[in-house]
XYZ file of N, CA and C in Angstrom:
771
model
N 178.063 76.547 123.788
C 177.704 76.727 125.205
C 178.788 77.557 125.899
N 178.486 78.323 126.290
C 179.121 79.308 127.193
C 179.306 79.318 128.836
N 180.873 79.042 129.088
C 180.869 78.953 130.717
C 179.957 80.233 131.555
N 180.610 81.399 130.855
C 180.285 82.367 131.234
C 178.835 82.739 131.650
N 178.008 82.191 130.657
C 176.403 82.287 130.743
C 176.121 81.662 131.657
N 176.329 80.323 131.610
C 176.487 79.533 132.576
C 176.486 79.632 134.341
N 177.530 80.720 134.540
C 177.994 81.536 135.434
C 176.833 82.130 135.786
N 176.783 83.061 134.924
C 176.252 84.355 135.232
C 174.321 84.035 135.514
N 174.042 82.769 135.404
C 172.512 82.238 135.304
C 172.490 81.792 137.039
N 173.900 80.368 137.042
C 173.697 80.199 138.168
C 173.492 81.193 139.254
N 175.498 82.224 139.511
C 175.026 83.294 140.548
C 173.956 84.192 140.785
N 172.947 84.327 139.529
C 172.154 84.998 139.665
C 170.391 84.140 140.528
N 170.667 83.042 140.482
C 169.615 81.283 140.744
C 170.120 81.405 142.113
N 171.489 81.604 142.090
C 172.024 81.176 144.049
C 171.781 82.529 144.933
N 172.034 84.022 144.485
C 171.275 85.006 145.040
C 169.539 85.072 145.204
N 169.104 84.357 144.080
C 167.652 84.256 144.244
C 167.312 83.297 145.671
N 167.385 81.923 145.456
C 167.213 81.427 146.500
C 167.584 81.006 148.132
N 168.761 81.625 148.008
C 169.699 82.327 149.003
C 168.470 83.452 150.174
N 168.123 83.872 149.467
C 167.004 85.054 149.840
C 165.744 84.490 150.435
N 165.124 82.961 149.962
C 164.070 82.739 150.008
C 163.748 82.155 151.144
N 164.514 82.697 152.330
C 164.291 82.265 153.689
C 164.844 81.096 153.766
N 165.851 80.519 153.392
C 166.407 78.979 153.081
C 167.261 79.081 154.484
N 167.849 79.985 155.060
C 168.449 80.108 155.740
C 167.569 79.910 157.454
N 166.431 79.849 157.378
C 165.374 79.590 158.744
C 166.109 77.865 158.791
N 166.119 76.808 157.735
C 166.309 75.511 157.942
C 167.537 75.198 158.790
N 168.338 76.509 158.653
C 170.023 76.474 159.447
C 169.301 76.327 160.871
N 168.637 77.704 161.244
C 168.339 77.450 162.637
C 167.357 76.274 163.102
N 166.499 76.133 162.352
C 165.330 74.713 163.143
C 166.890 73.427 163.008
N 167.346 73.645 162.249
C 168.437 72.250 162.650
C 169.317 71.788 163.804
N 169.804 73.777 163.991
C 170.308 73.779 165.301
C 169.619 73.713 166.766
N 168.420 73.634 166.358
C 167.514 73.952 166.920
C 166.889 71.908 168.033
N 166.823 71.596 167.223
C 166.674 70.022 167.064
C 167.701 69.814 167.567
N 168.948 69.514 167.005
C 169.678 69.150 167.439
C 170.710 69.369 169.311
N 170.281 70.695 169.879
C 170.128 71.079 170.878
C 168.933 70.441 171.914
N 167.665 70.144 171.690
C 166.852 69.866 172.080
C 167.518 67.948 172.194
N 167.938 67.781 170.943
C 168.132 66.205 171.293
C 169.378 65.654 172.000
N 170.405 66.896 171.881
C 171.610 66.693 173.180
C 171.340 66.477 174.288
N 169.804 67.072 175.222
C 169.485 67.263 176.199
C 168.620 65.910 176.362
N 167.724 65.560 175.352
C 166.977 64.279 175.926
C 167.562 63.205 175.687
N 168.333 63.116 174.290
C 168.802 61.406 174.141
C 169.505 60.782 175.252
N 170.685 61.214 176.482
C 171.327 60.588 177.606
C 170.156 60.092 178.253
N 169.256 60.777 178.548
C 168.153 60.417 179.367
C 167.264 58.992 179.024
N 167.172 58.948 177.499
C 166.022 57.834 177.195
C 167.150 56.650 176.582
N 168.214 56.886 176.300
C 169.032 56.011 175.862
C 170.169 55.476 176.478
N 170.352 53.948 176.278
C 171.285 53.729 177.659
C 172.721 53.517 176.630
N 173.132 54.583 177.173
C 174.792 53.880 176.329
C 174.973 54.341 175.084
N 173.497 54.549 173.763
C 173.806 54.491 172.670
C 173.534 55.972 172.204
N 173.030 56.487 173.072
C 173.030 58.433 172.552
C 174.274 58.578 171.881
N 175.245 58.494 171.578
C 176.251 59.106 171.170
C 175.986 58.619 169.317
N 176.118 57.221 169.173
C 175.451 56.829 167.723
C 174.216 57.182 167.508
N 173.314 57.621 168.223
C 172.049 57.906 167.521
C 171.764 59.574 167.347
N 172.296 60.073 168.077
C 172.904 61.580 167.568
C 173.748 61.875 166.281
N 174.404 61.060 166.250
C 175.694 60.952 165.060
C 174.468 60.642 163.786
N 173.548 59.853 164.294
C 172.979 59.083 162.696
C 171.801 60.288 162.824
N 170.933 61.103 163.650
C 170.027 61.920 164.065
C 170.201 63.370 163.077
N 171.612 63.707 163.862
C 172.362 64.937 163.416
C 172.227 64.582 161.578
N 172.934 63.338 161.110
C 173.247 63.604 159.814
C 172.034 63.000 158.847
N 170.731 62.744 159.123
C 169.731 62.021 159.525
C 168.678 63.260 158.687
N 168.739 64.690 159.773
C 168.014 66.044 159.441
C 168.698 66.697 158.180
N 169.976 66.161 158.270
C 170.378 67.117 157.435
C 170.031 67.091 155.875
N 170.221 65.497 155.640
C 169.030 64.785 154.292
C 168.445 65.205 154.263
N 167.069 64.826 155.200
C 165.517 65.589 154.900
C 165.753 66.986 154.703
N 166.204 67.432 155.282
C 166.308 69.379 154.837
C 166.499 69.406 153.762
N 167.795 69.484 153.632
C 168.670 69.438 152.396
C 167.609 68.856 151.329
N 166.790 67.417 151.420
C 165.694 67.143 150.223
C 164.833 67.991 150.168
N 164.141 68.228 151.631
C 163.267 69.389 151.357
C 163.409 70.504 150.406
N 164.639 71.201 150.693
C 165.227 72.338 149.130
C 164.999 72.198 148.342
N 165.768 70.698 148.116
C 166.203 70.487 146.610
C 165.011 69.998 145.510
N 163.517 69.732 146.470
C 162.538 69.147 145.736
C 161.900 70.214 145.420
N 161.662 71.113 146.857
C 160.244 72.040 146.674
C 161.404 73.775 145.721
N 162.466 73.869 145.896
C 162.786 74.628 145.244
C 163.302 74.372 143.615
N 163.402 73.023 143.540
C 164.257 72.727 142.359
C 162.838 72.281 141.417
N 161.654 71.895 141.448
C 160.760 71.568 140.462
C 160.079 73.333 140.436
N 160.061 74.306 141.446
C 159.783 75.416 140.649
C 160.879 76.551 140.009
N 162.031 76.024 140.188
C 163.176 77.012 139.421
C 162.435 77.084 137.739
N 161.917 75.961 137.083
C 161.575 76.459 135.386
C 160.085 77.097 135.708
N 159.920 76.415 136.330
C 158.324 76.849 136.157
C 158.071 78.353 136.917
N 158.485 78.665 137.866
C 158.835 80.269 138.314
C 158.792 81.215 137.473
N 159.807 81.006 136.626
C 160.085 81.827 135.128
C 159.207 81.514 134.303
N 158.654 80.392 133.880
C 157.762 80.471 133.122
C 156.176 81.331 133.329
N 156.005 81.045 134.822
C 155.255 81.669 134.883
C 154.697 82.863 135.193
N 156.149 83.826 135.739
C 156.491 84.935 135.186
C 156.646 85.745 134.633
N 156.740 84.761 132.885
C 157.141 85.296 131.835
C 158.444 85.840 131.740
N 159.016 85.902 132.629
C 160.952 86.059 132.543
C 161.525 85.270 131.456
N 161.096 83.548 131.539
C 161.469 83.122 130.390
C 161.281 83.546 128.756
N 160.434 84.449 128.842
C 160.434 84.872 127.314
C 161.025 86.216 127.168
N 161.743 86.647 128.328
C 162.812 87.762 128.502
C 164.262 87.147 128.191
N 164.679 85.855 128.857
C 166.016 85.056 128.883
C 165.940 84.393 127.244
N 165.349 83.597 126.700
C 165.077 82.834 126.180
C 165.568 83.510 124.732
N 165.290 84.281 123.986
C 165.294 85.610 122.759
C 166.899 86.171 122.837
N 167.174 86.150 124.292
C 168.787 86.542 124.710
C 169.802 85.476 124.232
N 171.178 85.837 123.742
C 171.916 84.490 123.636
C 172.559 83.666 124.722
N 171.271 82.873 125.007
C 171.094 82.255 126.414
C 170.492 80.849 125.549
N 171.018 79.624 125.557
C 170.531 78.496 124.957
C 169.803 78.507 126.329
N 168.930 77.264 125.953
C 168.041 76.616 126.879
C 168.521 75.525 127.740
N 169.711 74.964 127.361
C 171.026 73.892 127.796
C 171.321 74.809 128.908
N 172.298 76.096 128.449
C 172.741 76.855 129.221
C 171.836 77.194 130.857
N 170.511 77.349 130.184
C 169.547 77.904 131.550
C 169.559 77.077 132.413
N 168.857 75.398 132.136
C 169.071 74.217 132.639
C 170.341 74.133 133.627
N 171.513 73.986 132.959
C 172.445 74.053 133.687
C 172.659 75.210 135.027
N 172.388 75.845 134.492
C 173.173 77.299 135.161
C 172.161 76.911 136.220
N 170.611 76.911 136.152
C 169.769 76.455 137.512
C 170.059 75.892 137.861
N 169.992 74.779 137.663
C 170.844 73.105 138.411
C 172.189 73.743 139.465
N 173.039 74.343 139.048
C 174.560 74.630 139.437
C 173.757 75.707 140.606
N 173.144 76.593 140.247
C 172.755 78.055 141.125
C 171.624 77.032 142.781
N 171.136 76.140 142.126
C 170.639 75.490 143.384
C 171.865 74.728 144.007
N 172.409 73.870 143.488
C 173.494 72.757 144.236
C 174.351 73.778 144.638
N 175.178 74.775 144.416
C 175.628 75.806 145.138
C 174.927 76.434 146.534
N 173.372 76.714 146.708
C 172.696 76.954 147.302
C 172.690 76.002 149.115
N 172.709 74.386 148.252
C 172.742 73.269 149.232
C 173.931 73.195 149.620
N 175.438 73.050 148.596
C 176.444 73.210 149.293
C 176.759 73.733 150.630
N 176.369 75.405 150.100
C 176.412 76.298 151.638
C 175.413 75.843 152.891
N 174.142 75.561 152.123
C 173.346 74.756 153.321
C 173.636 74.194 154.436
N 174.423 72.765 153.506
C 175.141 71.876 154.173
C 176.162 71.984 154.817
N 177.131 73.305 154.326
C 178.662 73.278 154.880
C 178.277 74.264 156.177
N 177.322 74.964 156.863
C 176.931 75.653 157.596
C 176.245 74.683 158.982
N 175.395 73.659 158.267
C 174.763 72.817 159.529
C 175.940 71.711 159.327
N 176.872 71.561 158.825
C 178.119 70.627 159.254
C 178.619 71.203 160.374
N 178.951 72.025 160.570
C 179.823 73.383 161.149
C 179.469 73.522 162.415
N 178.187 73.487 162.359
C 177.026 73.815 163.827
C 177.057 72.106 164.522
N 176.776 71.364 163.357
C 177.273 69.733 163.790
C 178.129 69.378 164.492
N 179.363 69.888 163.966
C 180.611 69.632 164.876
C 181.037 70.195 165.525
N 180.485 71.728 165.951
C 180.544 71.949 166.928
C 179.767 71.373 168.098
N 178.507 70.822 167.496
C 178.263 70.371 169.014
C 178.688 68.807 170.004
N 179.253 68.425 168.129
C 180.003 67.246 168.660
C 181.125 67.097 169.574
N 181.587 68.476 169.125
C 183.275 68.489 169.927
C 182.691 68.986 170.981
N 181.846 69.883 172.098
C 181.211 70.417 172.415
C 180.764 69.050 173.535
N 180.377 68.566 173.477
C 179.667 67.308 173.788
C 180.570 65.540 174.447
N 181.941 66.035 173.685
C 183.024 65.121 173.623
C 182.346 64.039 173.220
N 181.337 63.838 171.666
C 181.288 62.772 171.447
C 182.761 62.033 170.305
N 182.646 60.680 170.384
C 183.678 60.526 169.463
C 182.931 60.085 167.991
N 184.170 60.789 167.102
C 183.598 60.187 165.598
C 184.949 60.486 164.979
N 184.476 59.991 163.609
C 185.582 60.316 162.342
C 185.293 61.595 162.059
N 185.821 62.652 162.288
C 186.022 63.916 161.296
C 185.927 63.498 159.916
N 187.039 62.709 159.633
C 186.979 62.679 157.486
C 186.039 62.002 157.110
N 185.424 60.816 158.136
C 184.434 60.196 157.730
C 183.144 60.621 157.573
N 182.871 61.840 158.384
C 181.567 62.697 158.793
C 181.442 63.431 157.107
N 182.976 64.475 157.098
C 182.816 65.013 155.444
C 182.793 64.079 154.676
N 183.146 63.024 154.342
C 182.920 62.568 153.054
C 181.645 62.079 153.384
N 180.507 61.786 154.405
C 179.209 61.789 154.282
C 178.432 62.688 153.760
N 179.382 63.751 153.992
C 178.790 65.046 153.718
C 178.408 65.548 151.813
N 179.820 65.338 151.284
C 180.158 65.011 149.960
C 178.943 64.146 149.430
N 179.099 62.712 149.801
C 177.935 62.165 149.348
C 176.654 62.470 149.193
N 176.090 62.759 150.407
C 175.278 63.807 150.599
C 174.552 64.951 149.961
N 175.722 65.561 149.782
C 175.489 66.824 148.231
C 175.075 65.970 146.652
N 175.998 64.976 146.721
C 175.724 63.972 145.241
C 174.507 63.762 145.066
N 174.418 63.136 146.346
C 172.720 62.835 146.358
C 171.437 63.920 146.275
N 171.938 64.883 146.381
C 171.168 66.547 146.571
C 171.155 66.933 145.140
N 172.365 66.768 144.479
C 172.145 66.978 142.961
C 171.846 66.317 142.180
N 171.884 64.723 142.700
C 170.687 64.236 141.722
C 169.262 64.412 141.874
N 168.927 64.684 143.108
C 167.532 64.913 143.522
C 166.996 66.469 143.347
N 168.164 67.109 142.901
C 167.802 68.089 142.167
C 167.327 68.299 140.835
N 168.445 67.195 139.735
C 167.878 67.172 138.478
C 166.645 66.304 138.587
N 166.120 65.441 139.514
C 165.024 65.187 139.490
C 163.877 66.023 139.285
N 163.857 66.754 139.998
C 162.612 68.298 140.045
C 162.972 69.266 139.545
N 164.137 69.417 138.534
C 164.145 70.456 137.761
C 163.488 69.384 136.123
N 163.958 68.055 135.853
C 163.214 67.142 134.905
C 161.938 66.903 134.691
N 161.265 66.999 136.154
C 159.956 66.902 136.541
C 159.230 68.480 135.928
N 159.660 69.134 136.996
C 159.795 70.821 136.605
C 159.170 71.183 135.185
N 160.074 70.343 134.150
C 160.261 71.413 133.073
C 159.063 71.291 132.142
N 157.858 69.904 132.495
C 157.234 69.712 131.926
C 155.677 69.388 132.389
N 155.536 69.753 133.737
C 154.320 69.839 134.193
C 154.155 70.518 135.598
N 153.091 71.157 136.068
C 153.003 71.885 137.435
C 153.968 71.679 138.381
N 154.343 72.673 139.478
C 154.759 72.429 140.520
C 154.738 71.825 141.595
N 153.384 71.564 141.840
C 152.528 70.279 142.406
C 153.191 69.171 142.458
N 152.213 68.811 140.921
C 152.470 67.435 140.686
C 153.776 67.525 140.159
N 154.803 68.096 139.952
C 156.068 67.758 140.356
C 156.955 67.603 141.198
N 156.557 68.172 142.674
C 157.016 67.812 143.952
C 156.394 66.649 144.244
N 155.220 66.054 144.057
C 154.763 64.926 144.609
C 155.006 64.008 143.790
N 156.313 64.429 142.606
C 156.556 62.875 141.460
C 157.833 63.448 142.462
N 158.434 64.070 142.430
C 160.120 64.241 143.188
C 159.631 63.591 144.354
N 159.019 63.860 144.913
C 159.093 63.001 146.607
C 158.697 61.491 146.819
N 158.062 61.183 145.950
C 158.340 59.393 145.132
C 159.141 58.962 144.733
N 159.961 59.813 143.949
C 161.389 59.446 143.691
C 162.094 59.040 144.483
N 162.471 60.306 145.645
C 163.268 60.629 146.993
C 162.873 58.992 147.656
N 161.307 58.455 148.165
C 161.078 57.830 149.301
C 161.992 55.963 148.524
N 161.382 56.461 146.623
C 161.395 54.821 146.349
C 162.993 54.712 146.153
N 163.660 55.709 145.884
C 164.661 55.618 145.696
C 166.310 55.183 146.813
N 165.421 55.388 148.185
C 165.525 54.680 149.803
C 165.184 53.472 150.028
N 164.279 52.958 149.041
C 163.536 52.005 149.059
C 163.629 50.912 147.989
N 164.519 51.075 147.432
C 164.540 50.136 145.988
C 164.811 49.274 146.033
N 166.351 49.424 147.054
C 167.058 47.523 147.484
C 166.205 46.918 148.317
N 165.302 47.392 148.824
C 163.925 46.696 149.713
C 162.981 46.341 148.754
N 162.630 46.766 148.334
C 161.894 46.685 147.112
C 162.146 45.187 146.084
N 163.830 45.546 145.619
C 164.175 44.335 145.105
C 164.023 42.824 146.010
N 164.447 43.376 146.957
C 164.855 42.170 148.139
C 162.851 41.344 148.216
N 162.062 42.424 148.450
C 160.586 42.052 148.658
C 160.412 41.542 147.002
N 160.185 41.419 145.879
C 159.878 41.147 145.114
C 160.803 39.315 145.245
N 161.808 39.234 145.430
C 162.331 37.906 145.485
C 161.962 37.211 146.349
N 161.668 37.820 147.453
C 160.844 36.706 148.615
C 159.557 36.275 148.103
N 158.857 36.850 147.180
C 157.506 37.356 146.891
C 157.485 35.763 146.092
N 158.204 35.107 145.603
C 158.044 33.671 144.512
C 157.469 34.603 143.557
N 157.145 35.532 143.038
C 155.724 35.944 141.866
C 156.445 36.244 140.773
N 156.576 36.098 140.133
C 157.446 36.402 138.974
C 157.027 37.718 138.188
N 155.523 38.116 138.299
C 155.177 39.368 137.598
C 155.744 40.490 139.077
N 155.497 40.100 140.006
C 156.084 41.328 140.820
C 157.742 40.956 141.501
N 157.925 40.182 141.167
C 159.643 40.164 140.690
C 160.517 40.955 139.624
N 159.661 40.846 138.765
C 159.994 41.350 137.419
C 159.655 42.685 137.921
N 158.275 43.411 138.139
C 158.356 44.594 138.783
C 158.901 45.363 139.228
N 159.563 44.800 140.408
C 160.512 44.859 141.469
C 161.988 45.563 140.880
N 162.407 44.713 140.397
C 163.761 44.892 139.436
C 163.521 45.822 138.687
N 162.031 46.071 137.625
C 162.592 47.039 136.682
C 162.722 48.187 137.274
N 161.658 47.996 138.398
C 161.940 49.591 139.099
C 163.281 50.200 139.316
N 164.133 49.054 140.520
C 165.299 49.274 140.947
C 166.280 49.695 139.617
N 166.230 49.333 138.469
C 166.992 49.602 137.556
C 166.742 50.991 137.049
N 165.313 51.610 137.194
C 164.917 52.618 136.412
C 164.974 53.756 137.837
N 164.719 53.515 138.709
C 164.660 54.475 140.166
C 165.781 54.461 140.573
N 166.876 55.892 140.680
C 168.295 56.115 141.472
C 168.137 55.406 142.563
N 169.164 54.611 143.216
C 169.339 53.681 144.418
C 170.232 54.901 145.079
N 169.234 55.654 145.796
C 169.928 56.733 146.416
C 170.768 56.199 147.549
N 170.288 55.319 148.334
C 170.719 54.767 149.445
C 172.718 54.181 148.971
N 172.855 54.201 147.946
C 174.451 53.990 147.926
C 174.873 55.259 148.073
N 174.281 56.301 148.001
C 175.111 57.604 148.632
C 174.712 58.119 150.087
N 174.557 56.947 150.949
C 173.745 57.008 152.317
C 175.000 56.764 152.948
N 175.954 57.640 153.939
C 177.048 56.850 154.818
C 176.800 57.106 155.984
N 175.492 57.455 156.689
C 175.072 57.259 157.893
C 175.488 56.234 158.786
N 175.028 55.196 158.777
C 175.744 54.104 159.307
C 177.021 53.968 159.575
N 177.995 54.194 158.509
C 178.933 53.659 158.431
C 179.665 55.268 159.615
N 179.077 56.353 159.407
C 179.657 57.735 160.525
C 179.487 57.058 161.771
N 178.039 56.494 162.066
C 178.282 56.157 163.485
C 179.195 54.813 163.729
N 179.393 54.104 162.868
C 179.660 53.039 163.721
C 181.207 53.251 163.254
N 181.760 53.929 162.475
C 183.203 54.289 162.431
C 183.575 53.544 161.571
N 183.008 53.190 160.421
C 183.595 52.103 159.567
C 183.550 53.113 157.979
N 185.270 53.133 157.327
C 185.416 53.564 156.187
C 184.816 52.906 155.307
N 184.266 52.886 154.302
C 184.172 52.247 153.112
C 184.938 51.783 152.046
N 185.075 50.853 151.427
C 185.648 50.450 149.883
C 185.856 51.571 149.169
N 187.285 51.499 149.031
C 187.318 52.997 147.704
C 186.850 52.581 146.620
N 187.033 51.741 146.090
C 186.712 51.164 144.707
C 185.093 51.497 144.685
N 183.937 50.794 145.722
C 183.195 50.953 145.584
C 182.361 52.550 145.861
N 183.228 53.932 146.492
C 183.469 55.135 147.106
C 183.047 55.323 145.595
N 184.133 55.342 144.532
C 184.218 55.992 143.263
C 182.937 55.600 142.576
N 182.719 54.069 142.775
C 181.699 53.668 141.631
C 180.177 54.272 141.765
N 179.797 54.796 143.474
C 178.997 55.352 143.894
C 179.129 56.549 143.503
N 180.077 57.351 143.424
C 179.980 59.128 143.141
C 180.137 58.895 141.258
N 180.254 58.284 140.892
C 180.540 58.271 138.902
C 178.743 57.615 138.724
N 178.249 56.844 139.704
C 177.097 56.382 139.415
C 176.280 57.648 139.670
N 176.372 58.002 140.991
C 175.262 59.683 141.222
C 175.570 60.817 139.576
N 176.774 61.080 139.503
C 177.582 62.109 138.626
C 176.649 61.518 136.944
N 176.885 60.271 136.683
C 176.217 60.102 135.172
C 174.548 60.475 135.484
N 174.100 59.569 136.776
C 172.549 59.547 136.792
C 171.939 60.854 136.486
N 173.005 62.516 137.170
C 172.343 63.612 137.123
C 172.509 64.278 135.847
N 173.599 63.631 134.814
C 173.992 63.948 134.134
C 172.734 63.602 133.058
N 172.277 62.586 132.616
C 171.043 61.791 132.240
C 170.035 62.607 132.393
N 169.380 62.850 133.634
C 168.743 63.673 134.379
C 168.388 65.197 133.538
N 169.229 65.366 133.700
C 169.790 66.623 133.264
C 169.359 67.703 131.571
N 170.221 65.763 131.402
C 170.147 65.997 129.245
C 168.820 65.784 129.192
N 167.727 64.954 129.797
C 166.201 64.564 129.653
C 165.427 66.324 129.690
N 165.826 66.759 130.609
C 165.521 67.933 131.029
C 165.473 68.843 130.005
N 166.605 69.000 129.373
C 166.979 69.853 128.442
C 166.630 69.822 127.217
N 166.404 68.495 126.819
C 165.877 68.387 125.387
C 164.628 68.385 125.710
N 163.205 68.191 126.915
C 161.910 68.190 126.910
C 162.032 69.739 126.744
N 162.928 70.449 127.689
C 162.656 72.091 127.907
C 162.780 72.779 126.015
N 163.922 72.278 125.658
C 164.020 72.713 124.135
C 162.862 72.299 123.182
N 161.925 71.826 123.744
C 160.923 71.358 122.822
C 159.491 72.358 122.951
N 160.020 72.777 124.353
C 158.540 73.113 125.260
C 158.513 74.849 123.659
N 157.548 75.558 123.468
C 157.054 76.768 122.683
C 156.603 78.230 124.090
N 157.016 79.011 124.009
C 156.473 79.962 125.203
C 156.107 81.504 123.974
């Protein structure tokens, strides 16, 4: 495996979608978020300042998922159906290598996404004289991305082995249950039922518990987190995409074009 290929797949994945109007989501964000400086004092007594804080970092998820689903389950299938892939593929370009290099050429893509509507964020925070944590806001941010790249190898896994379709609408099941899992668990134990107990759980075990890379809450209300538990959350996102990833790669090495 070659860094270099590697390289040269992604920058060429992050100029592609860079291009694909990704950059309109910068402005509707700023866009929103202007509109809700002006009404939240009005309808909220006292608490506009936390519900902006959780609002602001709130859009930036959904966007940011939006990308990472509807662009990341057609990055294989694009090429495939192109036929580019049987241009790359013949080249000494493993199929590991491609995988990767997409994966990296999108999460590069969201990086900038994100580090652009952070930017516009805090400016309107400082702007506004609301108070918050600066370090606490970025390392939401960080998380954030974790969570973007696993929900990336989601729809590039999905991606590699059936329509674009029905692979955004298995990625966006992922995305909702994966918000939803410790609820999920929690409802299956109230439930007494033991077949949808059992349910319950296997899901949560088999569906990313995205919500541990969620620090919304904790931005507005100003509360750091557990380092111990900081690490075990970013090594838990980091293996899951990693998993993700290798699934991806060995269905794609199987696929015939």
């Amino acid at each position: 495996m070659s860094l270099a290929r590697i390289w040269a797949i992604a920058a060429n994945g992050f100029r592609e979608v860079i291009r694909d109007r990704i950059l309109y989501f910068i402005g509707f964000f700023a866009l929103i978020l202007l509109f809700a400086l002006k009404l939240l004092p009005n309808i909220s007594l006292g608490t506009h300042e936390k519900i902006f804080l959780d609002l602001g970092l709130g859009i930036m998820g959904i966007l940011g998922a939006i990308v990472a689903i509807f662009v990341g389950t057609g990055l294989i299938n694009k090429e495939i159906e192109k036929r580019t892939v049987l241009v790359l593929i013949p080249k000494p370009i493993s199929r590991t290598e491609f995988i990767i290099g997409k994966h990296l050429g999108l999460c590069a893509v969201l990086a900038v996404m994100l580090t652009v509507m952070s930017g516009i964020f805090l400016l309107l925070l400082y702007g506004s004289k609301i108070n918050y944590s600066p370090g606490l806001l970025l390392l939401s941010q960080l998380y954030l991305l974790l969570e973007l790249a696993l929900l990336t190898a989601v729809a590039i896994a999905f991606g590699v082995f059936t329509s674009s379709i029905l692979a955004t609408l298995l990625s966006l099941g992922i995305y909702l249950m994966g918000h939803l899992s410790t609820d999920l668990l929690k409802l299956g134990q109230i439930s007494k039922n033991t077949n949808l107990e059992a349910l319950t759980r296997n899901l949560y075990l088999i569906l990313p518990d995205l919500e541990r890379l969620n620090l919304r809450n904790e931005v507005a209300y100003g509360i750091w987190p557990n380092g111990s538990l900081l690490l075990s959350d970013a090594l838990y996102a980091i293996l899951y995409t990693a998993i993700l990833l290798g699934i991806a790669i060995i269905i794609f090495s199987r696929r015939q074009f």
